[in-house]
Amino acid sequence: MSKGKDAKPHIGIFGRRNYGKSSLINTLANQDIAIVSNIAGTTTDPVRKSMEIAELGPVILVDTAGIDDDSVLGTERIKRSLQQISQIDLAILVIVNYLFASYEEDLVELFRKQEVPYLIVQNKTDLFPIDKDKANALSARLQVPIIHFSCNHPQNVSMLHQELNKLMPRNALHFTSIIGDLIKKDDVVLLVTPIDSEAPVGRMILPQVQLIRDVLDNHAVVVTLRETELEAYLKVMHPKPVLVITDSQAFEFVNSIVPPEIPLTGFSVVLARQKGEFEAYLKGTPKLAELKDGDRVLTLESCTHHVSCDDIGQIKIPKWIDKFTGKKLVYEMVSGLEQIKRPITEYAIVIQCGGCVITQKQVKNRLRPAIEAGVPVTNYGLAIAFLHGIFERATAPFKSKDL
Ligand SMILES: Nc1nc2c(ncn2[C@@H]2O[C@H](COP(=O)(O)OP(=O)(O)OP(=O)(O)O)[C@@H](O)[C@H]2O)c(=O)[nH]1
Ligand code: SF4
Ligand SMILES: [Mg+2]
């Protein structure tokens, strides 16, 4: 089953300048898609290439700028290369002639910290002799595979494919069902999708499409309607839905119509469970009620170009929080991978968007500093549910389940 475009597994390639990182991408893709030259520093910024790799299927390879001890690259560029580590599911570290010094040690330390599995490609073996003892010692010390390779004579490419396949975390590779544990074959799920001035013209938004597909994948039935048709249809609907999922913005209204015996939740609550730190959200969300005057609220949006969350994070959620708490709060928003302006402990709560265009791992890494520092975290869907007094109802369908 394939995932959305940006949710494909990401493999990052790291290593010193001129070591053949871009050449390796071309070899893996079996075509010239990355620029290669014998001038050190050819790749200047991280570049993402979408491709099919034997064994793994569609992946995104991230080519990074080589950084090394003599690097003349600016610190910004180095930072951008290292930032990629939080975005990937698997790393390839390219070395040449077994040089493994502080630059490589620092990189593998970052891989370890961010729980990114990696392997080592010892490249340019056509120029430098293979030393099995050195390779075995390094592999044993780091507990990772080392593949002897030459981009000029890539006989070992299928071995590399196999190792990548072995190391790739299964959850990055396989799409897990969003609500498969809540429904069974032939169940009916009712989706409420308001079509207002904010709805994109002529299409459904990604979370709605993902859920429709998920219900169908589970051989269940999905009925989709607007909130305007909900009341009349529910009266005649037979069999009744096992679950109603509504757009979070229509939550209050839908909550007033769907009888209490029918489980009700929101698209963003469902997606928070699939992609995010759901347990931490369940604990963190009620902290919204404890905000005090002067507290800082940090909102994290994962798109740089706001695709479908235009003013939810910037205007609506702050307005609802102000109304709910009656406090004077300071709101800050960070988009994409932008740096968070202050130390994370200066924020009273962190609100993450639905993260619909990024991977689970990327959401987790984005929230890790806050969770490690004990700063409460929540997300759009759960915060909206809480601020509208329906948090309990919206999360109840999942509380009886193993999270
Ligand atoms: N002989 C030999 N040359 C190689 C091999 N792999 C890459 N090269 C050459 O090494 C040079 C650098 O290759 P790139 O792929 O541009 O290296 P890079 O690591 O992407 O370098 P930066 O982008 O500068 O960080 C080019 O001239 C390649 O043709 C190899 O296995 N053997
Ligand atoms: S939920 Fe996040 S990732 Fe999805 S459209 Fe909104 S800002 Fe972008
Ligand atoms: Mg390069």
Short mmCIF file of C-alpha atoms and ligand atoms in Angstrom, two decimals:
data_model
loop_
_atom_site.label_atom_id
_atom_site.label_comp_id
_atom_site.label_asym_id
_atom_site.label_seq_id
_atom_site.Cartn_x
_atom_site.Cartn_y
_atom_site.Cartn_z
CA MET A 1 0.00 0.00 0.00
CA SER A 2 1.53 3.32 -0.87
CA LYS A 3 1.68 6.35 1.35
CA GLY A 4 1.20 9.98 0.33
CA LYS A 5 3.89 11.69 -1.68
CA ASP A 6 5.80 13.21 1.21
CA ALA A 7 5.19 10.36 3.59
CA LYS A 8 7.44 7.99 1.60
CA PRO A 9 10.38 6.63 3.57
CA HIS A 10 13.29 9.13 3.56
CA ILE A 11 16.91 7.98 3.24
CA GLY A 12 19.60 10.60 3.92
CA ILE A 13 23.13 10.38 2.52
CA PHE A 14 25.93 11.93 4.57
CA GLY A 15 29.69 12.07 4.37
CA ARG A 16 32.61 14.32 3.54
CA ARG A 17 32.82 16.44 0.42
CA ASN A 18 33.76 14.68 -2.80
CA TYR A 19 33.21 11.21 -1.31
CA GLY A 20 30.62 10.26 -3.91
CA LYS A 21 27.30 10.93 -2.11
CA SER A 22 25.65 12.36 -5.21
CA SER A 23 27.22 9.61 -7.34
CA LEU A 24 25.71 7.04 -4.97
CA ILE A 25 22.27 8.59 -5.44
CA ASN A 26 22.67 8.29 -9.20
CA THR A 27 23.79 4.69 -8.83
CA LEU A 28 20.83 3.82 -6.60
CA ALA A 29 18.42 5.57 -8.95
CA ASN A 30 20.15 4.06 -11.96
CA GLN A 31 20.10 7.44 -13.67
CA ASP A 32 21.84 10.81 -13.47
CA ILE A 33 19.61 12.81 -11.19
CA ALA A 34 22.14 14.40 -8.85
CA ILE A 35 24.97 16.67 -9.95
CA VAL A 36 28.37 15.04 -9.58
CA SER A 37 31.76 16.65 -10.05
CA ASN A 38 35.31 16.31 -8.83
CA ILE A 39 35.11 19.74 -7.21
CA ALA A 40 34.58 19.37 -3.47
CA GLY A 41 31.41 21.13 -2.33
CA THR A 42 29.31 20.48 -5.44
CA THR A 43 26.11 19.80 -3.51
CA THR A 44 25.48 22.92 -1.49
CA ASP A 45 22.06 22.35 0.01
CA PRO A 46 20.03 19.27 0.85
CA VAL A 47 18.26 17.98 -2.27
CA ARG A 48 15.37 15.51 -2.20
CA LYS A 49 15.00 13.00 -5.01
CA SER A 50 11.98 10.79 -5.33
CA MET A 51 12.79 7.37 -6.78
CA GLU A 52 12.06 3.66 -6.78
CA ILE A 53 14.64 1.41 -5.16
CA ALA A 54 14.59 -2.31 -5.77
CA GLU A 55 13.30 -4.12 -2.65
CA LEU A 56 12.11 -0.93 -0.93
CA GLY A 57 9.81 0.60 -3.56
CA PRO A 58 9.24 4.36 -3.70
CA VAL A 59 11.53 6.34 -1.40
CA ILE A 60 12.93 9.83 -1.10
CA LEU A 61 16.71 10.08 -1.13
CA VAL A 62 18.10 13.17 0.54
CA ASP A 63 21.46 14.29 -0.86
CA THR A 64 23.29 16.52 1.59
CA ALA A 65 26.19 18.92 1.29
CA GLY A 66 29.43 17.27 2.35
CA ILE A 67 30.84 18.73 5.52
CA ASP A 68 34.27 18.02 6.82
CA ASP A 69 37.11 19.39 8.84
CA ASP A 70 38.44 21.68 6.07
CA SER A 71 34.98 22.77 5.17
CA VAL A 72 34.65 26.29 3.91
CA LEU A 73 30.91 25.95 4.09
CA GLY A 74 29.02 28.42 6.21
CA THR A 75 27.56 27.28 9.48
CA GLU A 76 24.07 27.79 8.07
CA ARG A 77 24.77 25.23 5.36
CA ILE A 78 26.19 22.75 7.83
CA LYS A 79 23.13 23.23 10.01
CA ARG A 80 20.83 22.57 7.05
CA SER A 81 22.62 19.30 6.30
CA LEU A 82 22.46 18.17 9.92
CA GLN A 83 18.82 19.22 10.23
CA GLN A 84 18.02 16.54 7.69
CA ILE A 85 18.74 13.87 10.29
CA SER A 86 15.44 14.62 12.01
CA GLN A 87 13.65 14.22 8.69
CA ILE A 88 14.88 10.81 7.65
CA ASP A 89 14.05 7.21 8.48
CA LEU A 90 17.41 5.75 7.55
CA ALA A 91 20.92 7.14 6.90
CA ILE A 92 23.83 6.15 4.69
CA LEU A 93 27.21 7.37 5.83
CA VAL A 94 29.72 7.42 2.98
CA ILE A 95 33.36 7.00 3.95
CA VAL A 96 36.48 6.56 1.84
CA ASN A 97 39.59 4.58 2.72
CA TYR A 98 38.24 3.85 6.23
CA LEU A 99 38.70 7.42 7.39
CA PHE A 100 36.52 7.60 10.46
CA ALA A 101 37.45 10.64 12.53
CA SER A 102 35.61 13.11 14.72
CA TYR A 103 33.41 14.27 11.83
CA GLU A 104 32.06 10.74 11.34
CA GLU A 105 31.89 10.06 15.08
CA ASP A 106 29.80 13.20 15.58
CA LEU A 107 27.45 12.20 12.79
CA VAL A 108 26.84 8.70 14.09
CA GLU A 109 26.27 10.17 17.55
CA LEU A 110 23.51 12.34 16.02
CA PHE A 111 22.04 9.29 14.25
CA ARG A 112 22.01 7.44 17.56
CA LYS A 113 20.44 10.30 19.47
CA GLN A 114 17.67 10.68 16.94
CA GLU A 115 17.20 6.92 16.63
CA VAL A 116 18.02 6.87 12.94
CA PRO A 117 19.37 3.48 11.82
CA TYR A 118 22.32 3.76 9.45
CA LEU A 119 24.84 1.80 7.45
CA ILE A 120 28.27 2.69 6.15
CA VAL A 121 29.22 2.67 2.51
CA GLN A 122 32.97 2.47 2.05
CA ASN A 123 33.11 4.09 -1.41
CA LYS A 124 35.78 4.41 -4.11
CA THR A 125 37.05 0.87 -3.51
CA ASP A 126 38.34 0.98 -7.10
CA LEU A 127 40.90 3.55 -5.94
CA PHE A 128 41.66 2.39 -2.40
CA PRO A 129 42.44 -1.18 -1.33
CA ILE A 130 39.89 -3.14 0.64
CA ASP A 131 41.03 -3.94 4.15
CA LYS A 132 38.67 -6.52 5.62
CA ASP A 133 40.21 -6.30 9.12
CA LYS A 134 39.67 -2.56 9.30
CA ALA A 135 36.13 -2.95 7.99
CA ASN A 136 35.28 -5.70 10.47
CA ALA A 137 36.70 -3.76 13.40
CA LEU A 138 34.71 -0.65 12.52
CA SER A 139 31.55 -2.62 11.87
CA ALA A 140 31.90 -4.46 15.19
CA ARG A 141 32.58 -1.30 17.16
CA LEU A 142 29.60 0.60 15.72
CA GLN A 143 27.38 -2.44 15.32
CA VAL A 144 26.39 -1.42 11.81
CA PRO A 145 26.96 -3.00 8.38
CA ILE A 146 29.75 -1.74 6.13
CA ILE A 147 29.39 -2.20 2.40
CA HIS A 148 32.39 -1.99 0.12
CA PHE A 149 31.32 -0.03 -2.88
CA SER A 150 32.42 1.74 -6.01
CA CYS A 151 30.12 4.05 -7.89
CA ASN A 152 32.27 3.42 -10.96
CA HIS A 153 31.83 -0.37 -10.71
CA PRO A 154 28.70 -0.86 -8.64
CA GLN A 155 28.69 -4.67 -8.42
CA ASN A 156 27.54 -4.45 -4.83
CA VAL A 157 24.43 -2.43 -5.49
CA SER A 158 22.05 -5.30 -4.84
CA MET A 159 23.77 -5.98 -1.51
CA LEU A 160 23.23 -2.32 -0.65
CA HIS A 161 19.54 -2.60 -1.58
CA GLN A 162 19.20 -5.62 0.67
CA GLU A 163 20.87 -3.93 3.63
CA LEU A 164 18.72 -0.81 3.18
CA ASN A 165 15.66 -2.99 3.15
CA LYS A 166 16.77 -4.82 6.32
CA LEU A 167 17.47 -1.61 8.20
CA MET A 168 14.46 0.44 7.14
CA PRO A 169 12.05 0.70 10.08
CA ARG A 170 8.90 -1.20 9.14
CA ASN A 171 6.59 1.59 10.26
CA ALA A 172 8.29 3.95 7.81
CA LEU A 173 7.70 1.49 5.02
CA HIS A 174 4.22 0.28 5.63
CA PHE A 175 1.19 2.36 6.00
CA THR A 176 -0.67 1.31 9.10
CA SER A 177 -4.43 1.57 9.11
CA ILE A 178 -5.74 4.78 10.70
CA ILE A 179 -8.91 3.40 12.28
CA GLY A 180 -8.59 -0.28 11.36
CA ASP A 181 -8.62 -1.25 15.04
CA LEU A 182 -11.95 0.52 15.60
CA ILE A 183 -13.96 -0.90 12.73
CA LYS A 184 -14.62 -4.25 11.11
CA LYS A 185 -15.85 -5.40 7.73
CA ASP A 186 -19.26 -3.97 6.73
CA ASP A 187 -19.33 -1.41 9.56
CA VAL A 188 -20.57 2.01 8.51
CA VAL A 189 -18.48 5.09 9.28
CA LEU A 190 -20.09 8.50 8.86
CA LEU A 191 -17.84 11.37 7.84
CA VAL A 192 -19.04 14.93 8.30
CA THR A 193 -17.21 17.35 6.04
CA PRO A 194 -18.41 20.94 6.00
CA ILE A 195 -18.07 22.64 2.63
CA ASP A 196 -17.73 26.28 3.56
CA SER A 197 -15.78 29.19 2.19
CA GLU A 198 -12.64 27.65 3.68
CA ALA A 199 -12.97 24.34 1.88
CA PRO A 200 -10.72 24.07 -1.18
CA VAL A 201 -12.67 24.40 -4.43
CA GLY A 202 -13.39 21.17 -6.22
CA ARG A 203 -11.60 18.74 -3.93
CA MET A 204 -11.45 17.20 -0.48
CA ILE A 205 -8.63 17.89 1.91
CA LEU A 206 -5.98 15.23 2.51
CA PRO A 207 -7.15 13.96 5.94
CA GLN A 208 -10.65 13.36 4.55
CA VAL A 209 -9.30 11.49 1.55
CA GLN A 210 -6.96 9.45 3.77
CA LEU A 211 -9.83 8.40 6.02
CA ILE A 212 -12.14 7.46 3.17
CA ARG A 213 -9.38 5.30 1.76
CA ASP A 214 -8.69 3.76 5.17
CA VAL A 215 -12.33 2.77 5.70
CA LEU A 216 -12.42 1.21 2.23
CA ASP A 217 -9.17 -0.64 2.88
CA ASN A 218 -10.90 -2.21 5.88
CA HIS A 219 -13.85 -3.34 3.73
CA ALA A 220 -16.16 -1.12 5.70
CA VAL A 221 -18.64 1.41 4.31
CA VAL A 222 -18.12 5.11 4.37
CA VAL A 223 -20.91 7.66 4.13
CA THR A 224 -19.86 11.25 3.64
CA LEU A 225 -22.14 14.22 4.09
CA ARG A 226 -22.15 17.87 5.04
CA GLU A 227 -23.23 18.94 8.52
CA THR A 228 -26.34 20.51 6.96
CA GLU A 229 -27.66 17.06 6.01
CA LEU A 230 -26.57 15.33 9.21
CA GLU A 231 -29.67 15.61 11.40
CA ALA A 232 -32.20 14.47 8.82
CA TYR A 233 -30.00 11.66 7.55
CA LEU A 234 -29.12 10.27 10.98
CA LYS A 235 -32.85 9.83 11.65
CA VAL A 236 -33.31 7.51 8.69
CA MET A 237 -29.85 6.01 8.61
CA HIS A 238 -29.82 2.23 8.99
CA PRO A 239 -27.70 0.61 10.19
CA LYS A 240 -26.44 3.38 12.44
CA PRO A 241 -22.75 4.31 12.10
CA VAL A 242 -20.25 2.65 14.45
CA LEU A 243 -18.28 5.88 14.42
CA VAL A 244 -18.89 9.45 13.32
CA ILE A 245 -15.85 11.48 12.35
CA THR A 246 -16.29 15.18 11.82
CA ASP A 247 -14.18 18.06 10.73
CA SER A 248 -12.98 19.55 14.00
CA GLN A 249 -14.39 22.96 13.19
CA ALA A 250 -17.94 21.59 13.07
CA PHE A 251 -17.40 19.60 16.28
CA GLU A 252 -19.73 21.58 18.52
CA PHE A 253 -22.60 21.44 16.09
CA VAL A 254 -22.14 17.76 15.24
CA ASN A 255 -21.78 16.94 18.94
CA SER A 256 -25.20 18.45 19.57
CA ILE A 257 -26.79 16.24 16.93
CA VAL A 258 -25.09 12.83 17.19
CA PRO A 259 -26.75 10.87 20.03
CA PRO A 260 -24.44 10.00 22.95
CA GLU A 261 -24.53 6.26 22.26
CA ILE A 262 -22.81 6.76 18.89
CA PRO A 263 -19.04 7.30 19.24
CA LEU A 264 -17.97 10.65 17.81
CA THR A 265 -14.52 11.99 17.10
CA GLY A 266 -12.69 14.47 14.83
CA PHE A 267 -10.50 14.00 11.76
CA SER A 268 -7.63 15.67 13.50
CA VAL A 269 -8.04 13.56 16.63
CA VAL A 270 -7.90 10.41 14.53
CA LEU A 271 -4.85 11.66 12.67
CA ALA A 272 -3.17 12.74 15.90
CA ARG A 273 -3.33 9.14 17.01
CA GLN A 274 -1.82 7.93 13.77
CA LYS A 275 0.78 10.63 13.46
CA GLY A 276 1.98 12.22 16.59
CA GLU A 277 2.53 11.72 20.26
CA PHE A 278 -1.03 10.76 21.14
CA GLU A 279 -0.37 9.75 24.74
CA ALA A 280 1.53 12.98 25.36
CA TYR A 281 -1.31 14.93 23.70
CA LEU A 282 -3.87 13.26 25.96
CA LYS A 283 -1.88 14.34 29.01
CA GLY A 284 -0.86 17.76 27.70
CA THR A 285 -4.14 19.04 26.25
CA PRO A 286 -5.95 19.64 29.58
CA LYS A 287 -3.04 21.89 30.59
CA LEU A 288 -4.63 24.51 28.35
CA ALA A 289 -6.96 25.15 31.27
CA GLU A 290 -4.00 26.00 33.53
CA LEU A 291 -2.46 28.75 31.37
CA LYS A 292 -1.66 31.97 33.25
CA ASP A 293 -1.29 35.60 32.20
CA GLY A 294 1.92 36.14 30.26
CA ASP A 295 2.41 32.45 29.37
CA ARG A 296 3.87 31.73 25.96
CA VAL A 297 2.08 29.34 23.61
CA LEU A 298 4.13 27.85 20.78
CA THR A 299 2.40 26.60 17.64
CA LEU A 300 4.28 24.31 15.25
CA GLU A 301 3.01 24.05 11.68
CA SER A 302 4.64 21.53 9.42
CA CYS A 303 3.97 23.26 6.10
CA THR A 304 5.94 26.28 5.04
CA HIS A 305 3.23 27.14 2.55
CA HIS A 306 0.07 26.82 4.55
CA VAL A 307 -1.83 24.33 2.51
CA SER A 308 -5.03 23.94 4.38
CA CYS A 309 -4.49 25.32 7.84
CA ASP A 310 -4.38 28.93 6.79
CA ASP A 311 -5.56 30.67 9.90
CA ILE A 312 -6.36 27.81 12.27
CA GLY A 313 -3.05 28.06 14.09
CA GLN A 314 -2.54 31.77 13.69
CA ILE A 315 -6.01 33.16 14.40
CA LYS A 316 -8.65 30.64 15.39
CA ILE A 317 -6.87 28.60 18.04
CA PRO A 318 -5.45 31.71 19.81
CA LYS A 319 -8.94 33.24 19.77
CA TRP A 320 -10.49 30.10 21.26
CA ILE A 321 -7.74 29.80 23.88
CA ASP A 322 -8.18 33.48 24.85
CA LYS A 323 -11.90 32.97 25.20
CA PHE A 324 -11.55 29.71 27.14
CA THR A 325 -8.87 30.87 29.58
CA GLY A 326 -9.65 34.60 29.79
CA LYS A 327 -5.87 35.13 30.13
CA LYS A 328 -3.45 37.42 28.31
CA LEU A 329 -1.16 35.02 26.48
CA VAL A 330 1.70 35.41 24.03
CA TYR A 331 1.48 33.33 20.85
CA GLU A 332 4.42 32.34 18.67
CA MET A 333 4.26 30.26 15.51
CA VAL A 334 7.03 28.39 13.74
CA SER A 335 6.56 26.88 10.27
CA GLY A 336 8.35 24.00 8.60
CA LEU A 337 11.78 23.42 10.04
CA GLU A 338 12.35 26.99 11.19
CA GLN A 339 14.29 27.37 14.39
CA ILE A 340 12.24 27.79 17.56
CA LYS A 341 13.08 31.25 18.85
CA ARG A 342 13.53 30.56 22.57
CA PRO A 343 14.56 27.67 24.77
CA ILE A 344 11.66 25.26 24.78
CA THR A 345 11.15 25.57 28.55
CA GLU A 346 10.06 29.20 28.07
CA TYR A 347 6.82 27.94 26.55
CA ALA A 348 3.91 26.89 28.72
CA ILE A 349 2.50 24.60 26.05
CA VAL A 350 3.31 23.48 22.50
CA ILE A 351 0.57 22.96 19.92
CA GLN A 352 1.53 20.83 16.91
CA CYS A 353 -0.48 20.90 13.68
CA GLY A 354 -1.90 17.69 12.22
CA GLY A 355 1.36 17.07 10.37
CA CYS A 356 -0.53 15.66 7.41
CA VAL A 357 2.30 16.18 4.92
CA ILE A 358 5.15 14.83 7.04
CA THR A 359 6.09 11.47 8.50
CA GLN A 360 5.34 10.18 11.98
CA LYS A 361 9.03 10.27 12.72
CA GLN A 362 9.26 13.92 11.71
CA VAL A 363 6.41 14.86 14.06
CA LYS A 364 8.02 12.90 16.88
CA ASN A 365 11.40 14.53 16.36
CA ARG A 366 9.83 17.97 16.21
CA LEU A 367 8.15 17.39 19.58
CA ARG A 368 10.99 15.55 21.26
CA PRO A 369 12.66 18.61 22.91
CA ALA A 370 9.35 19.71 24.45
CA ILE A 371 8.46 16.24 25.70
CA GLU A 372 11.94 15.67 27.11
CA ALA A 373 11.79 19.03 28.90
CA GLY A 374 8.38 18.23 30.36
CA VAL A 375 6.61 20.99 28.43
CA PRO A 376 2.99 19.94 27.77
CA VAL A 377 2.20 19.20 24.12
CA THR A 378 -1.07 19.01 22.27
CA ASN A 379 -2.19 19.26 18.67
CA TYR A 380 -4.75 21.20 16.68
CA GLY A 381 -7.49 18.60 16.80
CA LEU A 382 -7.21 17.81 20.50
CA ALA A 383 -6.82 21.47 21.46
CA ILE A 384 -9.91 22.43 19.45
CA ALA A 385 -11.90 19.57 20.99
CA PHE A 386 -10.80 20.62 24.48
CA LEU A 387 -11.54 24.30 23.98
CA HIS A 388 -15.02 23.40 22.82
CA GLY A 389 -15.71 21.10 25.75
CA ILE A 390 -15.79 17.88 23.76
CA PHE A 391 -12.31 16.52 24.45
CA GLU A 392 -13.69 13.70 26.56
CA ARG A 393 -16.15 12.58 23.90
CA ALA A 394 -13.70 12.95 21.01
CA THR A 395 -11.00 10.89 22.72
CA ALA A 396 -13.28 8.29 24.34
CA PRO A 397 -13.34 5.96 21.29
CA PHE A 398 -9.57 5.55 21.64
CA LYS A 399 -9.19 5.40 25.38
CA SER A 400 -10.45 1.85 25.66
CA LYS A 401 -7.93 0.84 22.99
CA ASP A 402 -4.22 0.27 23.36
CA LEU A 403 -2.82 3.59 22.22
N1 LIG B 1 37.03 6.41 -8.80
C1 LIG B 1 35.87 6.70 -8.24
N2 LIG B 1 35.39 7.95 -8.29
C2 LIG B 1 34.20 8.20 -7.72
C3 LIG B 1 33.44 7.20 -7.06
N3 LIG B 1 32.31 7.77 -6.57
C4 LIG B 1 32.37 9.08 -6.93
N4 LIG B 1 33.51 9.33 -7.61
C5 LIG B 1 33.95 10.64 -8.12
O1 LIG B 1 34.20 11.49 -7.02
C6 LIG B 1 33.88 12.84 -7.35
C7 LIG B 1 32.89 13.40 -6.34
O2 LIG B 1 31.65 12.75 -6.47
P1 LIG B 1 30.28 13.40 -5.96
O3 LIG B 1 29.27 12.34 -6.10
O4 LIG B 1 30.05 14.72 -6.59
O5 LIG B 1 30.68 13.60 -4.43
P2 LIG B 1 29.79 14.26 -3.26
O6 LIG B 1 30.08 13.44 -2.04
O7 LIG B 1 28.38 14.38 -3.68
O8 LIG B 1 30.52 15.66 -3.11
P3 LIG B 1 29.91 17.06 -2.55
O9 LIG B 1 28.61 17.29 -3.23
O10 LIG B 1 30.99 18.00 -2.93
O11 LIG B 1 29.81 16.90 -1.06
C8 LIG B 1 33.32 12.80 -8.78
O12 LIG B 1 34.36 13.13 -9.66
C9 LIG B 1 32.89 11.34 -8.94
O13 LIG B 1 32.92 10.94 -10.29
C10 LIG B 1 33.99 5.88 -7.02
O14 LIG B 1 33.41 4.94 -6.44
N5 LIG B 1 35.20 5.69 -7.61
S1 SF4 B 2 -1.96 20.04 9.41
FE1 SF4 B 2 0.13 20.85 9.34
S2 SF4 B 2 1.05 19.70 7.68
FE2 SF4 B 2 -1.17 19.51 7.41
S3 SF4 B 2 -1.80 21.21 6.07
FE3 SF4 B 2 -1.96 21.93 8.17
S4 SF4 B 2 -0.01 22.97 8.60
FE4 SF4 B 2 0.30 21.64 6.83
MG MG B 3 27.22 16.01 -3.89
#
